[in-house]
PDB file of C-alpha atoms in Angstrom:
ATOM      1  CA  UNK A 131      -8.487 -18.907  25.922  1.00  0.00           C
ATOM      2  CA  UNK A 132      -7.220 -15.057  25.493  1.00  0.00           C
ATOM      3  CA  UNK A 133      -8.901 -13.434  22.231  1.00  0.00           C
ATOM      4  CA  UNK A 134      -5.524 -13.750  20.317  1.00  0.00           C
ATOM      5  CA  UNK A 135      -4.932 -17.382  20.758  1.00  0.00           C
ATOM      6  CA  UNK A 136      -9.070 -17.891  19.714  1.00  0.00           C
ATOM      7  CA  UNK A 137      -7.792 -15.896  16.727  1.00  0.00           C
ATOM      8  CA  UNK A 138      -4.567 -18.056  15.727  1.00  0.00           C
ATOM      9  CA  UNK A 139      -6.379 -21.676  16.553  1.00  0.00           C
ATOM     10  CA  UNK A 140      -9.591 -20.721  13.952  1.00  0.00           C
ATOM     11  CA  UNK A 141      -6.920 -19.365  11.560  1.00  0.00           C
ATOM     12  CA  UNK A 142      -4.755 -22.531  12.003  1.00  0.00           C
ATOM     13  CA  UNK A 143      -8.555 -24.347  11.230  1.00  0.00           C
ATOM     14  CA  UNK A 144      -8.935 -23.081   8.370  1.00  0.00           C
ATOM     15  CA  UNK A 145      -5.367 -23.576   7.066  1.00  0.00           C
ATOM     16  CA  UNK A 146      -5.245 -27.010   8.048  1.00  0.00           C
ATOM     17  CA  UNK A 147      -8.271 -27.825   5.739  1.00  0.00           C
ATOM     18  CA  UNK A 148      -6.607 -25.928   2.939  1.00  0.00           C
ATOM     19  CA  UNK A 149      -3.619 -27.308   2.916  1.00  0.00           C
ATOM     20  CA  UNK A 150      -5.471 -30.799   3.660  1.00  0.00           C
ATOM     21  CA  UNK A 151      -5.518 -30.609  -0.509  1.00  0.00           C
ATOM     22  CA  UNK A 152      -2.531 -30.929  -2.615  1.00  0.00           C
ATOM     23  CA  UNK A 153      -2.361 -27.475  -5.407  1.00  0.00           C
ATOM     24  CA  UNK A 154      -0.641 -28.354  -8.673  1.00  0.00           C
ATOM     25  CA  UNK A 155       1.145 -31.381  -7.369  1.00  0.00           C
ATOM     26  CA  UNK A 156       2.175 -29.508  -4.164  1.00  0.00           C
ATOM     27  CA  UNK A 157       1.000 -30.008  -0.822  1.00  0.00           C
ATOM     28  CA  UNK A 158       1.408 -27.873   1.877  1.00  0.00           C
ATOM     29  CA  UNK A 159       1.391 -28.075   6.180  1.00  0.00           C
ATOM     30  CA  UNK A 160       0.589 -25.693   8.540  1.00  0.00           C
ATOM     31  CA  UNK A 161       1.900 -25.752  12.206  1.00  0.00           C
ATOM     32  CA  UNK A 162       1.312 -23.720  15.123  1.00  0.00           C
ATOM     33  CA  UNK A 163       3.761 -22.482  17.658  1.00  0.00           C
ATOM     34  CA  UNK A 164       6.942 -23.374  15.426  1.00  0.00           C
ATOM     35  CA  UNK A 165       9.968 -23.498  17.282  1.00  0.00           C
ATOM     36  CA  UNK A 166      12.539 -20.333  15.862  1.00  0.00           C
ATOM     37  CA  UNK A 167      15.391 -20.781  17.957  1.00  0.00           C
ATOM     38  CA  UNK A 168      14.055 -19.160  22.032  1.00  0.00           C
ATOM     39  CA  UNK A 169      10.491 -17.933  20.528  1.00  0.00           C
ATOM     40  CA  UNK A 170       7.896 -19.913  19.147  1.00  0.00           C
ATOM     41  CA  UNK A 171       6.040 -18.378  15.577  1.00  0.00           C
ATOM     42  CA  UNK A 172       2.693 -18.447  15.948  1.00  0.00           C
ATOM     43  CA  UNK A 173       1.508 -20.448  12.487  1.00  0.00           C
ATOM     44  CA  UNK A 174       4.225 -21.590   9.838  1.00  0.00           C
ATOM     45  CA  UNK A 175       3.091 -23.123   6.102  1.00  0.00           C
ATOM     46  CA  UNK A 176       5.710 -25.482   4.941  1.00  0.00           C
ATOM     47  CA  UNK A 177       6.528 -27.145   1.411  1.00  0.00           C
ATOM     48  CA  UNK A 178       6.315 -30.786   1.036  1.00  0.00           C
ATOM     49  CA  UNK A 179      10.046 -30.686   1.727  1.00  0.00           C
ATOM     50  CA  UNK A 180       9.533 -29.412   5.367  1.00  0.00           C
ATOM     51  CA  UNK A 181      10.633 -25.901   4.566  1.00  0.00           C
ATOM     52  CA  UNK A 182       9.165 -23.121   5.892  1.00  0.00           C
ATOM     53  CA  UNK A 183       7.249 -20.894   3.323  1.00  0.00           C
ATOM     54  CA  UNK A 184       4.874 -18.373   5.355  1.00  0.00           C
ATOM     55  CA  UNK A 185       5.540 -17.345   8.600  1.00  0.00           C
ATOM     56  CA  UNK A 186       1.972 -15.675  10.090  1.00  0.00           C
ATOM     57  CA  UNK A 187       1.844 -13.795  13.199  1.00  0.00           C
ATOM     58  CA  UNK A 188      -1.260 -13.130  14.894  1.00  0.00           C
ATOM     59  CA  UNK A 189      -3.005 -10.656  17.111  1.00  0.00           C
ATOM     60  CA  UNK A 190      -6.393 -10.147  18.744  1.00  0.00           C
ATOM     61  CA  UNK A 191      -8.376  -7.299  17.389  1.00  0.00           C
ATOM     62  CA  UNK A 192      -7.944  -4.435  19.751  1.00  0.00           C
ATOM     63  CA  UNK A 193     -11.556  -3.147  21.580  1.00  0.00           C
ATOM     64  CA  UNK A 194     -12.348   0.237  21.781  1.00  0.00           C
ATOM     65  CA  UNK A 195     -10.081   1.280  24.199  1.00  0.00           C
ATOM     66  CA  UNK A 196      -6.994  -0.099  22.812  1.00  0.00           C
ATOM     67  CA  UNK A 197      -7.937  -0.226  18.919  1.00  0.00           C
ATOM     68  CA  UNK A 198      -4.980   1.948  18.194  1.00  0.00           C
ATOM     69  CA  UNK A 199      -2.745   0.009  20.008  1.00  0.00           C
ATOM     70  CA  UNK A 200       0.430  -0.642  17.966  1.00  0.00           C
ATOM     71  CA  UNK A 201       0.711  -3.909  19.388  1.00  0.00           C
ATOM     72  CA  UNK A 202      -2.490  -5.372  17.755  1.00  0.00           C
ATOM     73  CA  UNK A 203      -1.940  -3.424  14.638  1.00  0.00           C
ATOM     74  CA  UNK A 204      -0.911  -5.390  11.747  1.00  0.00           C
ATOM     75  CA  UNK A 205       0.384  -2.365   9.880  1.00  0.00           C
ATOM     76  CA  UNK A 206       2.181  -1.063  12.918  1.00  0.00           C
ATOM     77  CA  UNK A 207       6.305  -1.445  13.099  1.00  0.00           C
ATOM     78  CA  UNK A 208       6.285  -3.677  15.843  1.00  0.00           C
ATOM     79  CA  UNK A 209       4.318  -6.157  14.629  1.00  0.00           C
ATOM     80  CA  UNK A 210       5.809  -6.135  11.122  1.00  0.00           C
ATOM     81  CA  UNK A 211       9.042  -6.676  13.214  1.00  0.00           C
ATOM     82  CA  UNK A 212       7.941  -9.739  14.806  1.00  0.00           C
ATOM     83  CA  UNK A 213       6.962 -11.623  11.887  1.00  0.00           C
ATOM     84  CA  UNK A 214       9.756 -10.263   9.924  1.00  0.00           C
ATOM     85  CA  UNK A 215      12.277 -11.283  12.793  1.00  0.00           C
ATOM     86  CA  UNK A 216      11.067 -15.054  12.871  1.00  0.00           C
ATOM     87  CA  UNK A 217      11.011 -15.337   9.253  1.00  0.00           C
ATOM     88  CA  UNK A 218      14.565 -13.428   8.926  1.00  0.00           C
ATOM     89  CA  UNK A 219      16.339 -16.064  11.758  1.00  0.00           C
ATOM     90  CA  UNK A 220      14.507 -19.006   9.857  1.00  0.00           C
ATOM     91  CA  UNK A 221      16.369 -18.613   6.799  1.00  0.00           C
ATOM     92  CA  UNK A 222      18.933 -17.436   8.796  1.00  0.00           C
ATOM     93  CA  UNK A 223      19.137 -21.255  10.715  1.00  0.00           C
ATOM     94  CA  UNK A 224      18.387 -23.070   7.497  1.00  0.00           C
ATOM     95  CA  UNK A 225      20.717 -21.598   5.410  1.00  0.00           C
ATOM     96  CA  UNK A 226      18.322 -20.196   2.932  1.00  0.00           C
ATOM     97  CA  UNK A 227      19.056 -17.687  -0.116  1.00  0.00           C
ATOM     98  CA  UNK A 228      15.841 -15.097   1.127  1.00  0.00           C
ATOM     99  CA  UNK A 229      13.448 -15.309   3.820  1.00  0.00           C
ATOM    100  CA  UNK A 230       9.995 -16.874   3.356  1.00  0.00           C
ATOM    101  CA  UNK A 231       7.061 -14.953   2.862  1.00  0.00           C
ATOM    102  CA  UNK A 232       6.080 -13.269   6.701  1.00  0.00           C
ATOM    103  CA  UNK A 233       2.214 -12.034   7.218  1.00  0.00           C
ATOM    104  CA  UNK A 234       0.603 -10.042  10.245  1.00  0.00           C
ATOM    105  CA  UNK A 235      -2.990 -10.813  10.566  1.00  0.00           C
ATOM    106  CA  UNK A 236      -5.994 -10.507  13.118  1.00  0.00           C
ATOM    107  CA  UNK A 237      -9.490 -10.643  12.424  1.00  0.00           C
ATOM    108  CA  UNK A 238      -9.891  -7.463  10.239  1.00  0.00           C
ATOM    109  CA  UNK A 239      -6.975  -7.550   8.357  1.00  0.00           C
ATOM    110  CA  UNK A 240      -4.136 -10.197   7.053  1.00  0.00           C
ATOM    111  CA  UNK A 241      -1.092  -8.515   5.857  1.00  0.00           C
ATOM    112  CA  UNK A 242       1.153 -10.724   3.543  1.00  0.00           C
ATOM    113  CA  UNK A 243       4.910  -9.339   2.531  1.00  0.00           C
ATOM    114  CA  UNK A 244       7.172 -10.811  -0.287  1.00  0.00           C
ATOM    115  CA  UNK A 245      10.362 -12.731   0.351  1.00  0.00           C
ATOM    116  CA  UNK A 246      13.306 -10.741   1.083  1.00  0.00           C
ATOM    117  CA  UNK A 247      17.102 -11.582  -0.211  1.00  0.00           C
ATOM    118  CA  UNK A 248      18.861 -12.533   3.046  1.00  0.00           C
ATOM    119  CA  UNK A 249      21.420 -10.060   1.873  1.00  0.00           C
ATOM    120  CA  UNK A 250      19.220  -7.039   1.723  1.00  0.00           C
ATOM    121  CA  UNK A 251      17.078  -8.860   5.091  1.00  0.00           C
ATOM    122  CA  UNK A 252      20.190  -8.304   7.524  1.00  0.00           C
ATOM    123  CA  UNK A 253      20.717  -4.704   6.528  1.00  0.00           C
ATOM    124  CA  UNK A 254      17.098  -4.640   7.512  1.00  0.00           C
ATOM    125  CA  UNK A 255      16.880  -6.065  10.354  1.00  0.00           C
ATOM    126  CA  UNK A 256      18.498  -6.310  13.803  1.00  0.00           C
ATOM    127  CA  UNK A 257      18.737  -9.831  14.871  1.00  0.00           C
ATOM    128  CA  UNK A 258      20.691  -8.961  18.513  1.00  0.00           C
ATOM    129  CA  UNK A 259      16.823  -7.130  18.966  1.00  0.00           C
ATOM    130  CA  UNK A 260      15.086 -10.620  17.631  1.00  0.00           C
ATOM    131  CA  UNK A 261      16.610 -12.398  19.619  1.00  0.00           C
ATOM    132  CA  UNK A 262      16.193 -10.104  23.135  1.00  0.00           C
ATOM    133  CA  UNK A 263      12.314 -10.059  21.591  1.00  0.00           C
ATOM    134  CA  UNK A 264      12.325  -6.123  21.105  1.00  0.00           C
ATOM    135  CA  UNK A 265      10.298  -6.285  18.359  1.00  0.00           C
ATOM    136  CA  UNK A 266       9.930  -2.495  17.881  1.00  0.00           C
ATOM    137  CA  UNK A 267      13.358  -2.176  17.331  1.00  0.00           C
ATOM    138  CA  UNK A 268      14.234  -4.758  15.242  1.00  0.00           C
ATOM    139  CA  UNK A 269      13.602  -3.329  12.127  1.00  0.00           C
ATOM    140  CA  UNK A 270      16.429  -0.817  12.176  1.00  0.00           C
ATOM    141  CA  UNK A 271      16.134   2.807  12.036  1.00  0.00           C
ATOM    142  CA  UNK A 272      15.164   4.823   8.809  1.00  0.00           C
ATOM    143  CA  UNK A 273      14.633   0.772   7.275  1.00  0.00           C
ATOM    144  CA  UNK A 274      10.670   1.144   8.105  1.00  0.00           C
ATOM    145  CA  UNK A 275      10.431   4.922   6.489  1.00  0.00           C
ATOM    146  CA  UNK A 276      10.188   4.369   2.971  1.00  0.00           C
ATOM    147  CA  UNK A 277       7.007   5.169   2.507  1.00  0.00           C
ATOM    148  CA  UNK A 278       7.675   8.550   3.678  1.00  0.00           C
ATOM    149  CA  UNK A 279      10.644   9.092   1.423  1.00  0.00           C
ATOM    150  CA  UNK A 280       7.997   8.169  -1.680  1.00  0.00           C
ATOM    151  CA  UNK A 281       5.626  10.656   0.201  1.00  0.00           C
ATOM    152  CA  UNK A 282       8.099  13.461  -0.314  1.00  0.00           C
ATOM    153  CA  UNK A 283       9.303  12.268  -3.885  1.00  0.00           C
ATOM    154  CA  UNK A 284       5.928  11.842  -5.412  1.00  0.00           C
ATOM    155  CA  UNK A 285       3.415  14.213  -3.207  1.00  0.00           C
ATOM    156  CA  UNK A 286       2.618  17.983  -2.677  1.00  0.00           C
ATOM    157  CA  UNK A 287       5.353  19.145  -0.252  1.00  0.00           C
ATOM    158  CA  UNK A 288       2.674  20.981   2.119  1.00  0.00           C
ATOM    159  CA  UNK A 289       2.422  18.224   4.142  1.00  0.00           C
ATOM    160  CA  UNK A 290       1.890  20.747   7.375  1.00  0.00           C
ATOM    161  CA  UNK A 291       3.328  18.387   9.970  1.00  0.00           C
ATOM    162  CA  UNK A 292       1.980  14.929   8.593  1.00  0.00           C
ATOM    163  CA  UNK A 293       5.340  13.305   7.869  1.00  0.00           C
ATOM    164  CA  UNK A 294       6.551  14.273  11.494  1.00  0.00           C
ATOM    165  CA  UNK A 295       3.783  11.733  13.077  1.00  0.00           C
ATOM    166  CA  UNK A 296       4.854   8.026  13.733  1.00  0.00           C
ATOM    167  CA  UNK A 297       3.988   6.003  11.281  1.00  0.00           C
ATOM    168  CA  UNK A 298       2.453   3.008  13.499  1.00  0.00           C
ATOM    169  CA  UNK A 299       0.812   5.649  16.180  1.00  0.00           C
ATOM    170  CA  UNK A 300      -2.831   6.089  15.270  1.00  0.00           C
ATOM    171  CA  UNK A 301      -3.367   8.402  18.134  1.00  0.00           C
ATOM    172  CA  UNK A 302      -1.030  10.703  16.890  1.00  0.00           C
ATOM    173  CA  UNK A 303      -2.417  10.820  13.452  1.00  0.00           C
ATOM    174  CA  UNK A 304      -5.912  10.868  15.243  1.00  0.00           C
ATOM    175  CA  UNK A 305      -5.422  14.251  16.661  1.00  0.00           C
ATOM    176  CA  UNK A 306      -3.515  15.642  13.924  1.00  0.00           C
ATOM    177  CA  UNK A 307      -6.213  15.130  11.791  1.00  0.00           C
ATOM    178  CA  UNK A 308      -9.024  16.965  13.896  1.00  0.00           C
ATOM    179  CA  UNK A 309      -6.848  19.936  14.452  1.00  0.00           C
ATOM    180  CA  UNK A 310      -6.479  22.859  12.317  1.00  0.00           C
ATOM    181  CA  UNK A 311      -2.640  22.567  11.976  1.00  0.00           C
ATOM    182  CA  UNK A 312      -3.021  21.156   8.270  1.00  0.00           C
ATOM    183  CA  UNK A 313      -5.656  23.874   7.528  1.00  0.00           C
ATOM    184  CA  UNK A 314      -4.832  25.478   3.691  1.00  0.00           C
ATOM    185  CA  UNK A 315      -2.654  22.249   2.861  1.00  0.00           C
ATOM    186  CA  UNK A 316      -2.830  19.657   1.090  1.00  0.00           C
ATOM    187  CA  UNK A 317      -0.846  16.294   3.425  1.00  0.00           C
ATOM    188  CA  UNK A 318      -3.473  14.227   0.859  1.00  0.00           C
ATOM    189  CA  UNK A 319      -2.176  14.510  -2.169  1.00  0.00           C
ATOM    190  CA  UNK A 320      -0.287  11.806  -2.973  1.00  0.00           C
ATOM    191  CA  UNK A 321       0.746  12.766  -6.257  1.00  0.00           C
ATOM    192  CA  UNK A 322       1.373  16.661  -6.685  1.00  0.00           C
ATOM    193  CA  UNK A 323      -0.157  18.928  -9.150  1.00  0.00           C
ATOM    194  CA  UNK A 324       1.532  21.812 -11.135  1.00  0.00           C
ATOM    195  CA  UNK A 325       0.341  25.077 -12.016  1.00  0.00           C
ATOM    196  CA  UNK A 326      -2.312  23.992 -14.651  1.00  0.00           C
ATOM    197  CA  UNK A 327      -3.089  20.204 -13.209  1.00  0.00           C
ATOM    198  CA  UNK A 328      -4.515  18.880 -10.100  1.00  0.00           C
ATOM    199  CA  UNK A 329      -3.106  16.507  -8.088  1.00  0.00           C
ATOM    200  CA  UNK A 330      -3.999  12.911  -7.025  1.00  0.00           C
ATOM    201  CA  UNK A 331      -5.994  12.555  -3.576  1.00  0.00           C
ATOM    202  CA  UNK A 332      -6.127   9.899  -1.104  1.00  0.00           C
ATOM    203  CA  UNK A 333      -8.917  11.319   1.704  1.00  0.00           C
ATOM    204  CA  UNK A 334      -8.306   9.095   4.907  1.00  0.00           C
ATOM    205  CA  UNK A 335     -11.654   6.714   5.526  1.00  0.00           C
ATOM    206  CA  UNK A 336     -14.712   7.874   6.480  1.00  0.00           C
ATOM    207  CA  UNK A 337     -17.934   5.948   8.377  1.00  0.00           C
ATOM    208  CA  UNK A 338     -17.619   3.400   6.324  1.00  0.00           C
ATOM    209  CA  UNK A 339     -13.888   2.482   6.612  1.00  0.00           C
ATOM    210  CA  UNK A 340     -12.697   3.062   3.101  1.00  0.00           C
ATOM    211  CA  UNK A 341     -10.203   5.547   2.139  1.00  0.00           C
ATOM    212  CA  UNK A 342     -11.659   7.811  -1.229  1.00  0.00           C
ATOM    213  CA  UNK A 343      -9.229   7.903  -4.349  1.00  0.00           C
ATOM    214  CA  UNK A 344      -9.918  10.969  -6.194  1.00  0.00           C
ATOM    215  CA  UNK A 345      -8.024  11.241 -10.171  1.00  0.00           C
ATOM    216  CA  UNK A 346      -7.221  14.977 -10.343  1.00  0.00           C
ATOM    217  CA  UNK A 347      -5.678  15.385 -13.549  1.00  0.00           C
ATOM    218  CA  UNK A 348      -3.280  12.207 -14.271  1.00  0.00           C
ATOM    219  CA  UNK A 349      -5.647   9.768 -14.763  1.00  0.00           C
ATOM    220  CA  UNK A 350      -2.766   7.445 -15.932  1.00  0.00           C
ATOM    221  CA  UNK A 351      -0.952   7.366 -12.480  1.00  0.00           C
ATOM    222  CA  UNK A 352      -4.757   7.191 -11.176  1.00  0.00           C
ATOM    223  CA  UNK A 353      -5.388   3.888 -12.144  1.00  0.00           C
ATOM    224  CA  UNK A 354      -1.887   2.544 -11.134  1.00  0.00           C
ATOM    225  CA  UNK A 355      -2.898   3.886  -7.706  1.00  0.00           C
ATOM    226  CA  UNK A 356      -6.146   2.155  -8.092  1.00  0.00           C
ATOM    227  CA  UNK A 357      -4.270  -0.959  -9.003  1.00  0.00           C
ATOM    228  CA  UNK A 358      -1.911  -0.648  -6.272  1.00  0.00           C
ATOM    229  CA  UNK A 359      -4.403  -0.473  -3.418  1.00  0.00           C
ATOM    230  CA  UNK A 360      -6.149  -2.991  -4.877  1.00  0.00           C
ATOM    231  CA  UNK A 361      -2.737  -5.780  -4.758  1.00  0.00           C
ATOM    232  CA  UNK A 362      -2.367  -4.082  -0.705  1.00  0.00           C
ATOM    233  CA  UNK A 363      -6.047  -5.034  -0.181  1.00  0.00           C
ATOM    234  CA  UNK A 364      -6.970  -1.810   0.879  1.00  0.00           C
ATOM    235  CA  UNK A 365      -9.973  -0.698   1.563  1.00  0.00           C
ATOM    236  CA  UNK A 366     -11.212   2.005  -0.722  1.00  0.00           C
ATOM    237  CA  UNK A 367     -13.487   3.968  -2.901  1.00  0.00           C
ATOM    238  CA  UNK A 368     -12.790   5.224  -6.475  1.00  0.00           C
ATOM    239  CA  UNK A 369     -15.694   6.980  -7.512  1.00  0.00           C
ATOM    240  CA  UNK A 370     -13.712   8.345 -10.918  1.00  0.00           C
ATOM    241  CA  UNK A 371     -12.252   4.551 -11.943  1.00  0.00           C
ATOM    242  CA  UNK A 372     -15.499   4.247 -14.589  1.00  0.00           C
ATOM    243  CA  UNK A 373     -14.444   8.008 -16.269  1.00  0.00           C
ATOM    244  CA  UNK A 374     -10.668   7.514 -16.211  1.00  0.00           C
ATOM    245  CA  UNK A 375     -11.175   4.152 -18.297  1.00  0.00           C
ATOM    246  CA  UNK A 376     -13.522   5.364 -20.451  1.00  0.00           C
ATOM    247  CA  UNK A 377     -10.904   7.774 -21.045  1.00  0.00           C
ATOM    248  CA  UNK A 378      -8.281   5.686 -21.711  1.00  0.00           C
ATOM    249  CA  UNK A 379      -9.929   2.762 -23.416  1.00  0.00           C
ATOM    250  CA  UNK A 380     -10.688   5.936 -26.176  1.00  0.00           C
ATOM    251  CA  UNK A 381     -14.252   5.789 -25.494  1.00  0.00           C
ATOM    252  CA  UNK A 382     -15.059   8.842 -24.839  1.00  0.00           C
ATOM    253  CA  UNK A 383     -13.063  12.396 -26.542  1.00  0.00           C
ATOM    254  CA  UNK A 384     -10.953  14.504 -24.107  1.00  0.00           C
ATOM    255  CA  UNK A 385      -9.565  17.808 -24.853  1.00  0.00           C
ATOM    256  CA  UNK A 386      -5.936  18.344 -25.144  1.00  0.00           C
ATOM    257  CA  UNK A 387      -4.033  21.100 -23.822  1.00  0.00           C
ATOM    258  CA  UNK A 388      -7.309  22.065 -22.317  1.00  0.00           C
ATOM    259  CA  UNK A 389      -9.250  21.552 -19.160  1.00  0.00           C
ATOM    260  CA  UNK A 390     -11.965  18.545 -19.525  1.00  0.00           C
ATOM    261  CA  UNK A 391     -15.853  19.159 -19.484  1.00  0.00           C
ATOM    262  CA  UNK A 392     -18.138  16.174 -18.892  1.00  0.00           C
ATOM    263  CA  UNK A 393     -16.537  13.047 -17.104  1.00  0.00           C
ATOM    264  CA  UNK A 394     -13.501  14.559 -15.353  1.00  0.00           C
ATOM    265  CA  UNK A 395     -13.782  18.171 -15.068  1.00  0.00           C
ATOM    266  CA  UNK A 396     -10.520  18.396 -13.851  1.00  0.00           C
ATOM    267  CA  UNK A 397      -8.691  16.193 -16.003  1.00  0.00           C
ATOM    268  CA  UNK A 398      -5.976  18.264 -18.466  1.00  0.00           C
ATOM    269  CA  UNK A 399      -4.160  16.518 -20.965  1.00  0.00           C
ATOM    270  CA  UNK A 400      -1.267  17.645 -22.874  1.00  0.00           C
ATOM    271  CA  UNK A 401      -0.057  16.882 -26.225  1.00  0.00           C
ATOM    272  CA  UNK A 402       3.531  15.384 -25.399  1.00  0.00           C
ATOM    273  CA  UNK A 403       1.106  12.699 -23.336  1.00  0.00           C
ATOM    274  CA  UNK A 404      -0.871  11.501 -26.661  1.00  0.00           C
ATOM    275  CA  UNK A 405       1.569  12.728 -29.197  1.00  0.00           C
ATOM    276  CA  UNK A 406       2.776   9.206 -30.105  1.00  0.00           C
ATOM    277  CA  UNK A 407      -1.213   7.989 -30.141  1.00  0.00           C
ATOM    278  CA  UNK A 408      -2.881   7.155 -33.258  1.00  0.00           C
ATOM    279  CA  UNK A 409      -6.375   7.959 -32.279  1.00  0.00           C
ATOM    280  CA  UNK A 410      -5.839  11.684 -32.212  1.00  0.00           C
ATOM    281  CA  UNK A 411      -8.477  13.514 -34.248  1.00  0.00           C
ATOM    282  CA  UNK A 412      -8.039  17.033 -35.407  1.00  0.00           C
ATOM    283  CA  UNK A 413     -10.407  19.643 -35.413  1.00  0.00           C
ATOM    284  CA  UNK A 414      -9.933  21.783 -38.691  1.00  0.00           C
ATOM    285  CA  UNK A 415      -8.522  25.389 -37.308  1.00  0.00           C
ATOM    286  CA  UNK A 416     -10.320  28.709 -38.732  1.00  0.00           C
ATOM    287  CA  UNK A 417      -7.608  31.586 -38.389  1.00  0.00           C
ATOM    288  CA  UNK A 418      -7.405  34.719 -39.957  1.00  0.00           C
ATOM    289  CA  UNK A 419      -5.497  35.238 -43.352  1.00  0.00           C
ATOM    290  CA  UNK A 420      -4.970  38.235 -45.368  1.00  0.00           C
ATOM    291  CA  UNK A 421      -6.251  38.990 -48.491  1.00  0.00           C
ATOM    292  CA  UNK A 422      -4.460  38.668 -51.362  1.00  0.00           C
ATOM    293  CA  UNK A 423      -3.898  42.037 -53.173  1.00  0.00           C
ATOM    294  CA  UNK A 424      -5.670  42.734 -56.665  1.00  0.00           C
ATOM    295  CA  UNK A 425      -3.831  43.472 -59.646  1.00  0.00           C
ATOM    296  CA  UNK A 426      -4.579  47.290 -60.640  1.00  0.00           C
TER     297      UNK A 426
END
């Protein structure tokens, strides 16, 4: 047995003795290899009705030598493609309003993406490419690039070459990063800075696998970040989460219109962002005022 069908038969296990249960009333079936018209989907959860409702494709995790490989990569465009395609000509055959939820998984990671409208799912999608199995090319071009058009909405615009790289080639993003071509720029800030604030940092992982989340100065869009990552189940450190609530839960005072001392050093927060609070407290200002003359 290959490593990727060892991987989809202890996956289909353990979904068989979940959905052995009934939840809320409902009860749910998992089958492997589902017929989608000339392929076969690797697992399939279906409603009590027979309709499909997850479509999971599998793959082995990649060794050392082929880790990178954007074959065994969940996140990678062609295996996005693959689940999406089987999921797409599903509702396609059954005649349903969107698609059922698709997933990529192997033994590290199990992606899970939303239903799409079927509308919105053919503009998407190339189903001449499903159907000749070209998964890399079913998703059609500029359709799997979003993320890079919120890169260059939201983040500092030195990205020094970083949006140029393929977004499912690890090498590529490998060797970028251990050059000095992004040397004096800043590809990792996510959300940019201005001339008095600092922007919001996402440091690639380190040893330990995680990716580090640092605030900056907008510790508002921090924590949506925080939650964000968190719904995408990626792995990550936020070592400034703690400060930035105590901030914002009011338990701790922060300077306004001035830089921060104490929990975020960095953080700067202006009065049109707490104008509308009630909890402002303020300080009673000494100024100079001239004397008033005496009568002669």
């Amino acid at each position: 047995m290959s490593k990727e069908a060892e991987f989809e038969h202890k996956l289909y296990s353990l979904l068989d003795k979940i959905t052995s249960h009934s939840f809320l009333g409902v009860k749910l079936d998992v089958k492997p290899q589902y017929d989608v018209g000339n392929k076969k989907a690797d697992l399939v959860v279906l409603d009590n009705r027979g309709i499909p409702v997850l479509v999971i494709e599998t793959k082995r995790k990649g060794d050392v030598r082929n880790s990178l490989s954007s074959k065994t990569d969940p996140y990678s465009k062609t295996v996005v493609g693959q689940a999406l395609c089987y999921s797409v000509m599903i509702a396609s055959k059954l005649k349903m309003p969107e698609t059922p939820m698709f997933a990529t998984a192997n033994p590290d990671r199990f992606l899970v993406f939303k239903p799409i409208d079927m509308e919105k799912a053919k503009d998407i999608v190339d189903l001449n490419e499903c159907e000749r199995g070209n998964y890399e090319k079913a998703i059609r071009e500029g359709k799997y690039g979003d993320l890079k058009e919120d890169y260059k909405r939201h983040a500092d615009f030195r990205d020094c070459g970083l949006l140029d790289l393929p977004l499912d080639d690890k090498d590529a993003f490998y060797n970028w990063y251990h050059s000095n071509q992004w040397a004096g720029c800043h590809p990792f800030e996510i959300v940019a800075g201005g001339l008095i604030s600092n922007g919001i940092l996402l440091w690639p992982p380190d040893e330990d696998g995680k990716y580090t989340l640092s605030a900056g100065s907008y510790i508002h869009s921090y924590v949506k970040a925080v939650k964000g990552l968190l719904e995408a189940k990626v792995p990550f450190k936020a070592p400034d989460l703690y400060e930035a609530l105590k901030i914002l839960t009011g338990e701790e005072y922060v300077e306004v219109n001035d830089y921060n001392s104490g929990l975020l050093e960095l953080v700067y927060v202006s009065y049109y962002d707490i104008k509308k609070k009630n909890k402002v407290e303020w300080e009673q200002l000494e100024g100079v005022f001239l004397k008033k003359k005496k009568k002669s």
